[in-house]
mmCIF file of C-alpha atoms in Angstrom:
data_model
loop_
_atom_site.group_PDB
_atom_site.id
_atom_site.type_symbol
_atom_site.label_atom_id
_atom_site.label_comp_id
_atom_site.label_asym_id
_atom_site.label_seq_id
_atom_site.Cartn_x
_atom_site.Cartn_y
_atom_site.Cartn_z
ATOM 1 C CA MET A 1 0.000 0.000 0.000
ATOM 2 C CA ARG A 2 1.302 3.437 -0.916
ATOM 3 C CA THR A 3 1.672 6.242 1.576
ATOM 4 C CA TRP A 4 1.996 9.889 0.673
ATOM 5 C CA THR A 5 4.240 12.374 2.416
ATOM 6 C CA ARG A 6 2.470 15.499 3.608
ATOM 7 C CA SER A 7 4.154 18.732 4.570
ATOM 8 C CA ILE A 8 3.001 21.931 6.235
ATOM 9 C CA GLU A 9 5.100 23.809 3.671
ATOM 10 C CA PRO A 10 3.204 25.036 0.556
ATOM 11 C CA TRP A 11 3.295 22.368 -2.186
ATOM 12 C CA PRO A 12 5.022 24.434 -4.890
ATOM 13 C CA PHE A 13 8.032 24.973 -2.627
ATOM 14 C CA VAL A 14 8.229 21.311 -1.616
ATOM 15 C CA LEU A 15 7.944 20.151 -5.224
ATOM 16 C CA GLY A 16 10.273 22.898 -6.478
ATOM 17 C CA ARG A 17 12.973 21.723 -4.091
ATOM 18 C CA GLU A 18 12.781 18.257 -5.685
ATOM 19 C CA LEU A 19 13.654 19.806 -9.076
ATOM 20 C CA ALA A 20 17.174 20.704 -7.891
ATOM 21 C CA GLY A 21 19.860 19.563 -10.320
ATOM 22 C CA VAL A 22 17.288 18.622 -12.959
ATOM 23 C CA PHE A 23 15.438 21.836 -13.778
ATOM 24 C CA ALA A 24 16.099 25.594 -13.485
ATOM 25 C CA ILE A 25 12.811 27.184 -12.378
ATOM 26 C CA GLU A 26 11.873 30.539 -13.919
ATOM 27 C CA GLU A 27 8.294 30.659 -12.650
ATOM 28 C CA TRP A 28 5.648 28.408 -11.157
ATOM 29 C CA SER A 29 1.870 28.393 -10.852
ATOM 30 C CA ALA A 30 -0.820 26.353 -9.180
ATOM 31 C CA VAL A 31 -3.259 25.288 -11.885
ATOM 32 C CA GLY A 32 -6.950 24.893 -11.110
ATOM 33 C CA GLY A 33 -8.252 23.672 -7.810
ATOM 34 C CA ASP A 34 -7.180 20.044 -8.088
ATOM 35 C CA GLY A 35 -3.644 20.509 -6.731
ATOM 36 C CA MET A 36 -1.797 20.525 -10.059
ATOM 37 C CA VAL A 37 1.433 22.562 -10.016
ATOM 38 C CA ARG A 38 3.246 23.780 -13.149
ATOM 39 C CA PHE A 39 6.869 24.926 -13.354
ATOM 40 C CA ARG A 40 8.334 26.845 -16.294
ATOM 41 C CA GLY A 41 12.069 26.985 -16.986
ATOM 42 C CA ARG A 42 14.953 25.006 -18.507
ATOM 43 C CA LEU A 43 15.920 21.369 -18.208
ATOM 44 C CA LEU A 44 19.474 20.778 -16.985
ATOM 45 C CA VAL A 45 19.456 17.194 -18.315
ATOM 46 C CA ASP A 46 17.753 15.535 -21.284
ATOM 47 C CA PRO A 47 13.966 14.967 -20.938
ATOM 48 C CA GLU A 48 14.179 11.168 -20.546
ATOM 49 C CA ALA A 49 16.771 11.460 -17.781
ATOM 50 C CA ALA A 50 14.736 14.220 -16.123
ATOM 51 C CA LEU A 51 11.639 12.040 -16.065
ATOM 52 C CA SER A 52 13.516 9.044 -14.672
ATOM 53 C CA LEU A 53 15.115 11.245 -11.969
ATOM 54 C CA LEU A 54 11.936 13.130 -11.040
ATOM 55 C CA THR A 55 9.474 10.237 -10.911
ATOM 56 C CA PRO A 56 10.932 8.566 -7.786
ATOM 57 C CA ARG A 57 11.429 11.976 -6.139
ATOM 58 C CA ILE A 58 7.853 13.129 -6.743
ATOM 59 C CA GLU A 59 5.857 9.898 -6.298
ATOM 60 C CA PRO A 60 6.153 9.931 -2.469
ATOM 61 C CA TYR A 61 4.219 13.228 -2.506
ATOM 62 C CA GLY A 62 1.382 11.685 -4.514
ATOM 63 C CA TYR A 63 2.217 13.404 -7.821
ATOM 64 C CA VAL A 64 3.181 12.302 -11.324
ATOM 65 C CA PRO A 65 5.642 14.492 -13.306
ATOM 66 C CA MET A 66 4.835 15.369 -16.928
ATOM 67 C CA ILE A 67 7.401 17.180 -19.100
ATOM 68 C CA ARG A 68 6.660 19.257 -22.202
ATOM 69 C CA SER A 69 9.303 21.170 -24.192
ATOM 70 C CA PRO A 70 7.563 23.317 -26.833
ATOM 71 C CA GLU A 71 10.711 25.348 -27.665
ATOM 72 C CA GLU A 72 13.591 26.435 -25.462
ATOM 73 C CA ILE A 73 11.279 26.811 -22.480
ATOM 74 C CA THR A 74 10.207 23.617 -20.748
ATOM 75 C CA LEU A 75 7.046 23.066 -18.749
ATOM 76 C CA ILE A 76 6.972 20.484 -15.989
ATOM 77 C CA ARG A 77 3.542 19.710 -14.638
ATOM 78 C CA PHE A 78 2.961 17.730 -11.457
ATOM 79 C CA GLN A 79 -0.402 16.025 -11.645
ATOM 80 C CA PRO A 80 -1.767 14.818 -8.291
ATOM 81 C CA VAL A 81 -2.553 11.132 -8.074
ATOM 82 C CA SER A 82 -5.299 10.022 -5.762
ATOM 83 C CA PRO A 83 -4.475 7.076 -3.477
ATOM 84 C CA GLY A 84 -5.149 3.780 -5.207
ATOM 85 C CA ALA A 85 -5.450 5.332 -8.664
ATOM 86 C CA THR A 86 -7.150 2.542 -10.538
ATOM 87 C CA ALA A 87 -9.730 2.141 -13.219
ATOM 88 C CA ALA A 88 -13.227 3.239 -12.260
ATOM 89 C CA TRP A 89 -14.775 -0.233 -12.393
ATOM 90 C CA LYS A 90 -17.972 0.611 -10.531
ATOM 91 C CA GLY A 91 -19.516 2.172 -13.652
ATOM 92 C CA TRP A 92 -18.991 -0.875 -15.884
ATOM 93 C CA PRO A 93 -22.719 -1.629 -16.429
ATOM 94 C CA LEU A 94 -23.092 1.744 -18.171
ATOM 95 C CA ASN A 95 -19.950 1.100 -20.237
ATOM 96 C CA LEU A 96 -21.317 -2.291 -21.279
ATOM 97 C CA ALA A 97 -24.793 -0.926 -22.102
ATOM 98 C CA LEU A 98 -23.316 1.845 -24.252
ATOM 99 C CA PHE A 99 -21.022 -0.630 -26.020
ATOM 100 C CA LEU A 100 -23.946 -2.955 -26.800
ATOM 101 C CA ALA A 101 -26.048 -0.024 -28.056
ATOM 102 C CA THR A 102 -23.133 1.111 -30.236
ATOM 103 C CA LEU A 103 -22.679 -2.437 -31.524
ATOM 104 C CA LEU A 104 -26.358 -2.535 -32.490
ATOM 105 C CA THR A 105 -26.345 0.880 -34.192
ATOM 106 C CA THR A 106 -23.184 0.099 -36.164
ATOM 107 C CA LEU A 107 -24.649 -3.269 -37.210
ATOM 108 C CA PHE A 108 -27.769 -1.476 -38.480
ATOM 109 C CA VAL A 109 -25.733 1.114 -40.368
ATOM 110 C CA GLY A 110 -23.439 -1.556 -41.836
ATOM 111 C CA ALA A 111 -26.410 -3.628 -43.005
ATOM 112 C CA ILE A 112 -28.069 -0.560 -44.554
ATOM 113 C CA MET A 113 -24.808 0.253 -46.369
ATOM 114 C CA GLU A 114 -24.914 -3.279 -47.846
ATOM 115 C CA GLY A 115 -28.406 -2.597 -49.211
ATOM 116 C CA ALA A 116 -30.277 -4.684 -46.636
ATOM 117 C CA GLN A 117 -33.474 -3.718 -44.836
ATOM 118 C CA PRO A 118 -32.657 -4.597 -41.183
ATOM 119 C CA PHE A 119 -35.861 -2.993 -39.863
ATOM 120 C CA ALA A 120 -37.985 -5.242 -42.103
ATOM 121 C CA ASP A 121 -35.791 -8.348 -41.743
ATOM 122 C CA PRO A 122 -33.570 -8.339 -38.603
ATOM 123 C CA SER A 123 -31.700 -11.423 -39.856
ATOM 124 C CA THR A 124 -29.933 -9.142 -42.358
ATOM 125 C CA LEU A 125 -28.064 -7.492 -39.471
ATOM 126 C CA ARG A 126 -25.299 -10.061 -40.085
ATOM 127 C CA LEU A 127 -24.427 -8.131 -43.237
ATOM 128 C CA GLY A 128 -23.308 -5.251 -41.007
ATOM 129 C CA VAL A 129 -20.755 -7.350 -39.090
ATOM 130 C CA PRO A 130 -17.686 -6.403 -41.196
ATOM 131 C CA PHE A 131 -18.439 -2.670 -40.910
ATOM 132 C CA SER A 132 -19.296 -2.858 -37.209
ATOM 133 C CA ALA A 133 -16.335 -5.054 -36.266
ATOM 134 C CA SER A 134 -13.768 -2.939 -38.088
ATOM 135 C CA LEU A 135 -15.098 0.344 -36.704
ATOM 136 C CA LEU A 136 -15.424 -0.895 -33.113
ATOM 137 C CA LEU A 137 -11.973 -2.509 -33.195
ATOM 138 C CA ILE A 138 -10.410 0.760 -34.336
ATOM 139 C CA LEU A 139 -12.256 2.731 -31.646
ATOM 140 C CA GLY A 140 -11.555 0.103 -29.006
ATOM 141 C CA PHE A 141 -7.808 -0.054 -29.635
ATOM 142 C CA HIS A 142 -7.572 3.736 -29.803
ATOM 143 C CA GLU A 143 -9.258 4.103 -26.406
ATOM 144 C CA LEU A 144 -7.202 1.215 -25.027
ATOM 145 C CA GLY A 145 -4.087 3.243 -25.861
ATOM 146 C CA HIS A 146 -5.393 6.175 -23.811
ATOM 147 C CA TYR A 147 -6.406 3.837 -20.984
ATOM 148 C CA LEU A 148 -3.066 2.012 -20.761
ATOM 149 C CA THR A 149 -1.027 5.216 -21.017
ATOM 150 C CA ALA A 150 -3.053 6.868 -18.260
ATOM 151 C CA ARG A 151 -2.698 3.807 -16.032
ATOM 152 C CA ALA A 152 1.062 3.705 -16.686
ATOM 153 C CA TYR A 153 1.306 7.275 -15.364
ATOM 154 C CA GLY A 154 -0.902 6.496 -12.362
ATOM 155 C CA VAL A 155 -3.817 8.630 -13.543
ATOM 156 C CA GLN A 156 -7.291 7.541 -12.525
ATOM 157 C CA VAL A 157 -9.184 6.565 -15.678
ATOM 158 C CA SER A 158 -12.473 4.900 -16.591
ATOM 159 C CA LEU A 159 -13.211 2.170 -19.072
ATOM 160 C CA PRO A 160 -14.239 3.480 -22.522
ATOM 161 C CA TYR A 161 -17.723 4.907 -23.009
ATOM 162 C CA PHE A 162 -18.828 4.103 -26.574
ATOM 163 C CA VAL A 163 -21.319 6.668 -27.881
ATOM 164 C CA PRO A 164 -24.045 5.218 -30.143
ATOM 165 C CA LEU A 165 -25.565 7.231 -32.987
ATOM 166 C CA PRO A 166 -28.474 5.499 -34.721
ATOM 167 C CA LEU A 167 -28.047 7.491 -37.927
ATOM 168 C CA PRO A 168 -25.870 6.758 -40.961
ATOM 169 C CA PRO A 169 -23.089 7.113 -42.017
ATOM 170 C CA MET A 170 -21.205 5.791 -38.944
ATOM 171 C CA GLY A 171 -23.591 4.445 -36.301
ATOM 172 C CA THR A 172 -21.431 5.937 -33.554
ATOM 173 C CA MET A 173 -20.008 9.237 -32.419
ATOM 174 C CA GLY A 174 -16.872 7.502 -31.171
ATOM 175 C CA ALA A 175 -15.757 6.650 -27.663
ATOM 176 C CA ILE A 176 -14.389 8.541 -24.681
ATOM 177 C CA ILE A 177 -12.739 7.785 -21.363
ATOM 178 C CA ARG A 178 -12.824 9.863 -18.189
ATOM 179 C CA MET A 179 -9.528 10.908 -16.636
ATOM 180 C CA ARG A 180 -9.194 12.416 -13.195
#
Protein backbone atom coordinates (compact mmCIF):
# COMPACT_ATOMS: atom_id res chain seq x y z
CA MET A 1 0.00 0.00 0.00
CA ARG A 2 1.30 3.44 -0.92
CA THR A 3 1.67 6.24 1.58
CA TRP A 4 2.00 9.89 0.67
CA THR A 5 4.24 12.37 2.42
CA ARG A 6 2.47 15.50 3.61
CA SER A 7 4.15 18.73 4.57
CA ILE A 8 3.00 21.93 6.23
CA GLU A 9 5.10 23.81 3.67
CA PRO A 10 3.20 25.04 0.56
CA TRP A 11 3.30 22.37 -2.19
CA PRO A 12 5.02 24.43 -4.89
CA PHE A 13 8.03 24.97 -2.63
CA VAL A 14 8.23 21.31 -1.62
CA LEU A 15 7.94 20.15 -5.22
CA GLY A 16 10.27 22.90 -6.48
CA ARG A 17 12.97 21.72 -4.09
CA GLU A 18 12.78 18.26 -5.68
CA LEU A 19 13.65 19.81 -9.08
CA ALA A 20 17.17 20.70 -7.89
CA GLY A 21 19.86 19.56 -10.32
CA VAL A 22 17.29 18.62 -12.96
CA PHE A 23 15.44 21.84 -13.78
CA ALA A 24 16.10 25.59 -13.48
CA ILE A 25 12.81 27.18 -12.38
CA GLU A 26 11.87 30.54 -13.92
CA GLU A 27 8.29 30.66 -12.65
CA TRP A 28 5.65 28.41 -11.16
CA SER A 29 1.87 28.39 -10.85
CA ALA A 30 -0.82 26.35 -9.18
CA VAL A 31 -3.26 25.29 -11.89
CA GLY A 32 -6.95 24.89 -11.11
CA GLY A 33 -8.25 23.67 -7.81
CA ASP A 34 -7.18 20.04 -8.09
CA GLY A 35 -3.64 20.51 -6.73
CA MET A 36 -1.80 20.52 -10.06
CA VAL A 37 1.43 22.56 -10.02
CA ARG A 38 3.25 23.78 -13.15
CA PHE A 39 6.87 24.93 -13.35
CA ARG A 40 8.33 26.84 -16.29
CA GLY A 41 12.07 26.99 -16.99
CA ARG A 42 14.95 25.01 -18.51
CA LEU A 43 15.92 21.37 -18.21
CA LEU A 44 19.47 20.78 -16.98
CA VAL A 45 19.46 17.19 -18.31
CA ASP A 46 17.75 15.53 -21.28
CA PRO A 47 13.97 14.97 -20.94
CA GLU A 48 14.18 11.17 -20.55
CA ALA A 49 16.77 11.46 -17.78
CA ALA A 50 14.74 14.22 -16.12
CA LEU A 51 11.64 12.04 -16.06
CA SER A 52 13.52 9.04 -14.67
CA LEU A 53 15.12 11.24 -11.97
CA LEU A 54 11.94 13.13 -11.04
CA THR A 55 9.47 10.24 -10.91
CA PRO A 56 10.93 8.57 -7.79
CA ARG A 57 11.43 11.98 -6.14
CA ILE A 58 7.85 13.13 -6.74
CA GLU A 59 5.86 9.90 -6.30
CA PRO A 60 6.15 9.93 -2.47
CA TYR A 61 4.22 13.23 -2.51
CA GLY A 62 1.38 11.69 -4.51
CA TYR A 63 2.22 13.40 -7.82
CA VAL A 64 3.18 12.30 -11.32
CA PRO A 65 5.64 14.49 -13.31
CA MET A 66 4.83 15.37 -16.93
CA ILE A 67 7.40 17.18 -19.10
CA ARG A 68 6.66 19.26 -22.20
CA SER A 69 9.30 21.17 -24.19
CA PRO A 70 7.56 23.32 -26.83
CA GLU A 71 10.71 25.35 -27.66
CA GLU A 72 13.59 26.43 -25.46
CA ILE A 73 11.28 26.81 -22.48
CA THR A 74 10.21 23.62 -20.75
CA LEU A 75 7.05 23.07 -18.75
CA ILE A 76 6.97 20.48 -15.99
CA ARG A 77 3.54 19.71 -14.64
CA PHE A 78 2.96 17.73 -11.46
CA GLN A 79 -0.40 16.03 -11.65
CA PRO A 80 -1.77 14.82 -8.29
CA VAL A 81 -2.55 11.13 -8.07
CA SER A 82 -5.30 10.02 -5.76
CA PRO A 83 -4.47 7.08 -3.48
CA GLY A 84 -5.15 3.78 -5.21
CA ALA A 85 -5.45 5.33 -8.66
CA THR A 86 -7.15 2.54 -10.54
CA ALA A 87 -9.73 2.14 -13.22
CA ALA A 88 -13.23 3.24 -12.26
CA TRP A 89 -14.78 -0.23 -12.39
CA LYS A 90 -17.97 0.61 -10.53
CA GLY A 91 -19.52 2.17 -13.65
CA TRP A 92 -18.99 -0.88 -15.88
CA PRO A 93 -22.72 -1.63 -16.43
CA LEU A 94 -23.09 1.74 -18.17
CA ASN A 95 -19.95 1.10 -20.24
CA LEU A 96 -21.32 -2.29 -21.28
CA ALA A 97 -24.79 -0.93 -22.10
CA LEU A 98 -23.32 1.85 -24.25
CA PHE A 99 -21.02 -0.63 -26.02
CA LEU A 100 -23.95 -2.95 -26.80
CA ALA A 101 -26.05 -0.02 -28.06
CA THR A 102 -23.13 1.11 -30.24
CA LEU A 103 -22.68 -2.44 -31.52
CA LEU A 104 -26.36 -2.54 -32.49
CA THR A 105 -26.35 0.88 -34.19
CA THR A 106 -23.18 0.10 -36.16
CA LEU A 107 -24.65 -3.27 -37.21
CA PHE A 108 -27.77 -1.48 -38.48
CA VAL A 109 -25.73 1.11 -40.37
CA GLY A 110 -23.44 -1.56 -41.84
CA ALA A 111 -26.41 -3.63 -43.01
CA ILE A 112 -28.07 -0.56 -44.55
CA MET A 113 -24.81 0.25 -46.37
CA GLU A 114 -24.91 -3.28 -47.85
CA GLY A 115 -28.41 -2.60 -49.21
CA ALA A 116 -30.28 -4.68 -46.64
CA GLN A 117 -33.47 -3.72 -44.84
CA PRO A 118 -32.66 -4.60 -41.18
CA PHE A 119 -35.86 -2.99 -39.86
CA ALA A 120 -37.99 -5.24 -42.10
CA ASP A 121 -35.79 -8.35 -41.74
CA PRO A 122 -33.57 -8.34 -38.60
CA SER A 123 -31.70 -11.42 -39.86
CA THR A 124 -29.93 -9.14 -42.36
CA LEU A 125 -28.06 -7.49 -39.47
CA ARG A 126 -25.30 -10.06 -40.09
CA LEU A 127 -24.43 -8.13 -43.24
CA GLY A 128 -23.31 -5.25 -41.01
CA VAL A 129 -20.75 -7.35 -39.09
CA PRO A 130 -17.69 -6.40 -41.20
CA PHE A 131 -18.44 -2.67 -40.91
CA SER A 132 -19.30 -2.86 -37.21
CA ALA A 133 -16.33 -5.05 -36.27
CA SER A 134 -13.77 -2.94 -38.09
CA LEU A 135 -15.10 0.34 -36.70
CA LEU A 136 -15.42 -0.90 -33.11
CA LEU A 137 -11.97 -2.51 -33.19
CA ILE A 138 -10.41 0.76 -34.34
CA LEU A 139 -12.26 2.73 -31.65
CA GLY A 140 -11.56 0.10 -29.01
CA PHE A 141 -7.81 -0.05 -29.63
CA HIS A 142 -7.57 3.74 -29.80
CA GLU A 143 -9.26 4.10 -26.41
CA LEU A 144 -7.20 1.22 -25.03
CA GLY A 145 -4.09 3.24 -25.86
CA HIS A 146 -5.39 6.17 -23.81
CA TYR A 147 -6.41 3.84 -20.98
CA LEU A 148 -3.07 2.01 -20.76
CA THR A 149 -1.03 5.22 -21.02
CA ALA A 150 -3.05 6.87 -18.26
CA ARG A 151 -2.70 3.81 -16.03
CA ALA A 152 1.06 3.71 -16.69
CA TYR A 153 1.31 7.27 -15.36
CA GLY A 154 -0.90 6.50 -12.36
CA VAL A 155 -3.82 8.63 -13.54
CA GLN A 156 -7.29 7.54 -12.53
CA VAL A 157 -9.18 6.57 -15.68
CA SER A 158 -12.47 4.90 -16.59
CA LEU A 159 -13.21 2.17 -19.07
CA PRO A 160 -14.24 3.48 -22.52
CA TYR A 161 -17.72 4.91 -23.01
CA PHE A 162 -18.83 4.10 -26.57
CA VAL A 163 -21.32 6.67 -27.88
CA PRO A 164 -24.05 5.22 -30.14
CA LEU A 165 -25.57 7.23 -32.99
CA PRO A 166 -28.47 5.50 -34.72
CA LEU A 167 -28.05 7.49 -37.93
CA PRO A 168 -25.87 6.76 -40.96
CA PRO A 169 -23.09 7.11 -42.02
CA MET A 170 -21.20 5.79 -38.94
CA GLY A 171 -23.59 4.45 -36.30
CA THR A 172 -21.43 5.94 -33.55
CA MET A 173 -20.01 9.24 -32.42
CA GLY A 174 -16.87 7.50 -31.17
CA ALA A 175 -15.76 6.65 -27.66
CA ILE A 176 -14.39 8.54 -24.68
CA ILE A 177 -12.74 7.78 -21.36
CA ARG A 178 -12.82 9.86 -18.19
CA MET A 179 -9.53 10.91 -16.64
CA ARG A 180 -9.19 12.42 -13.20
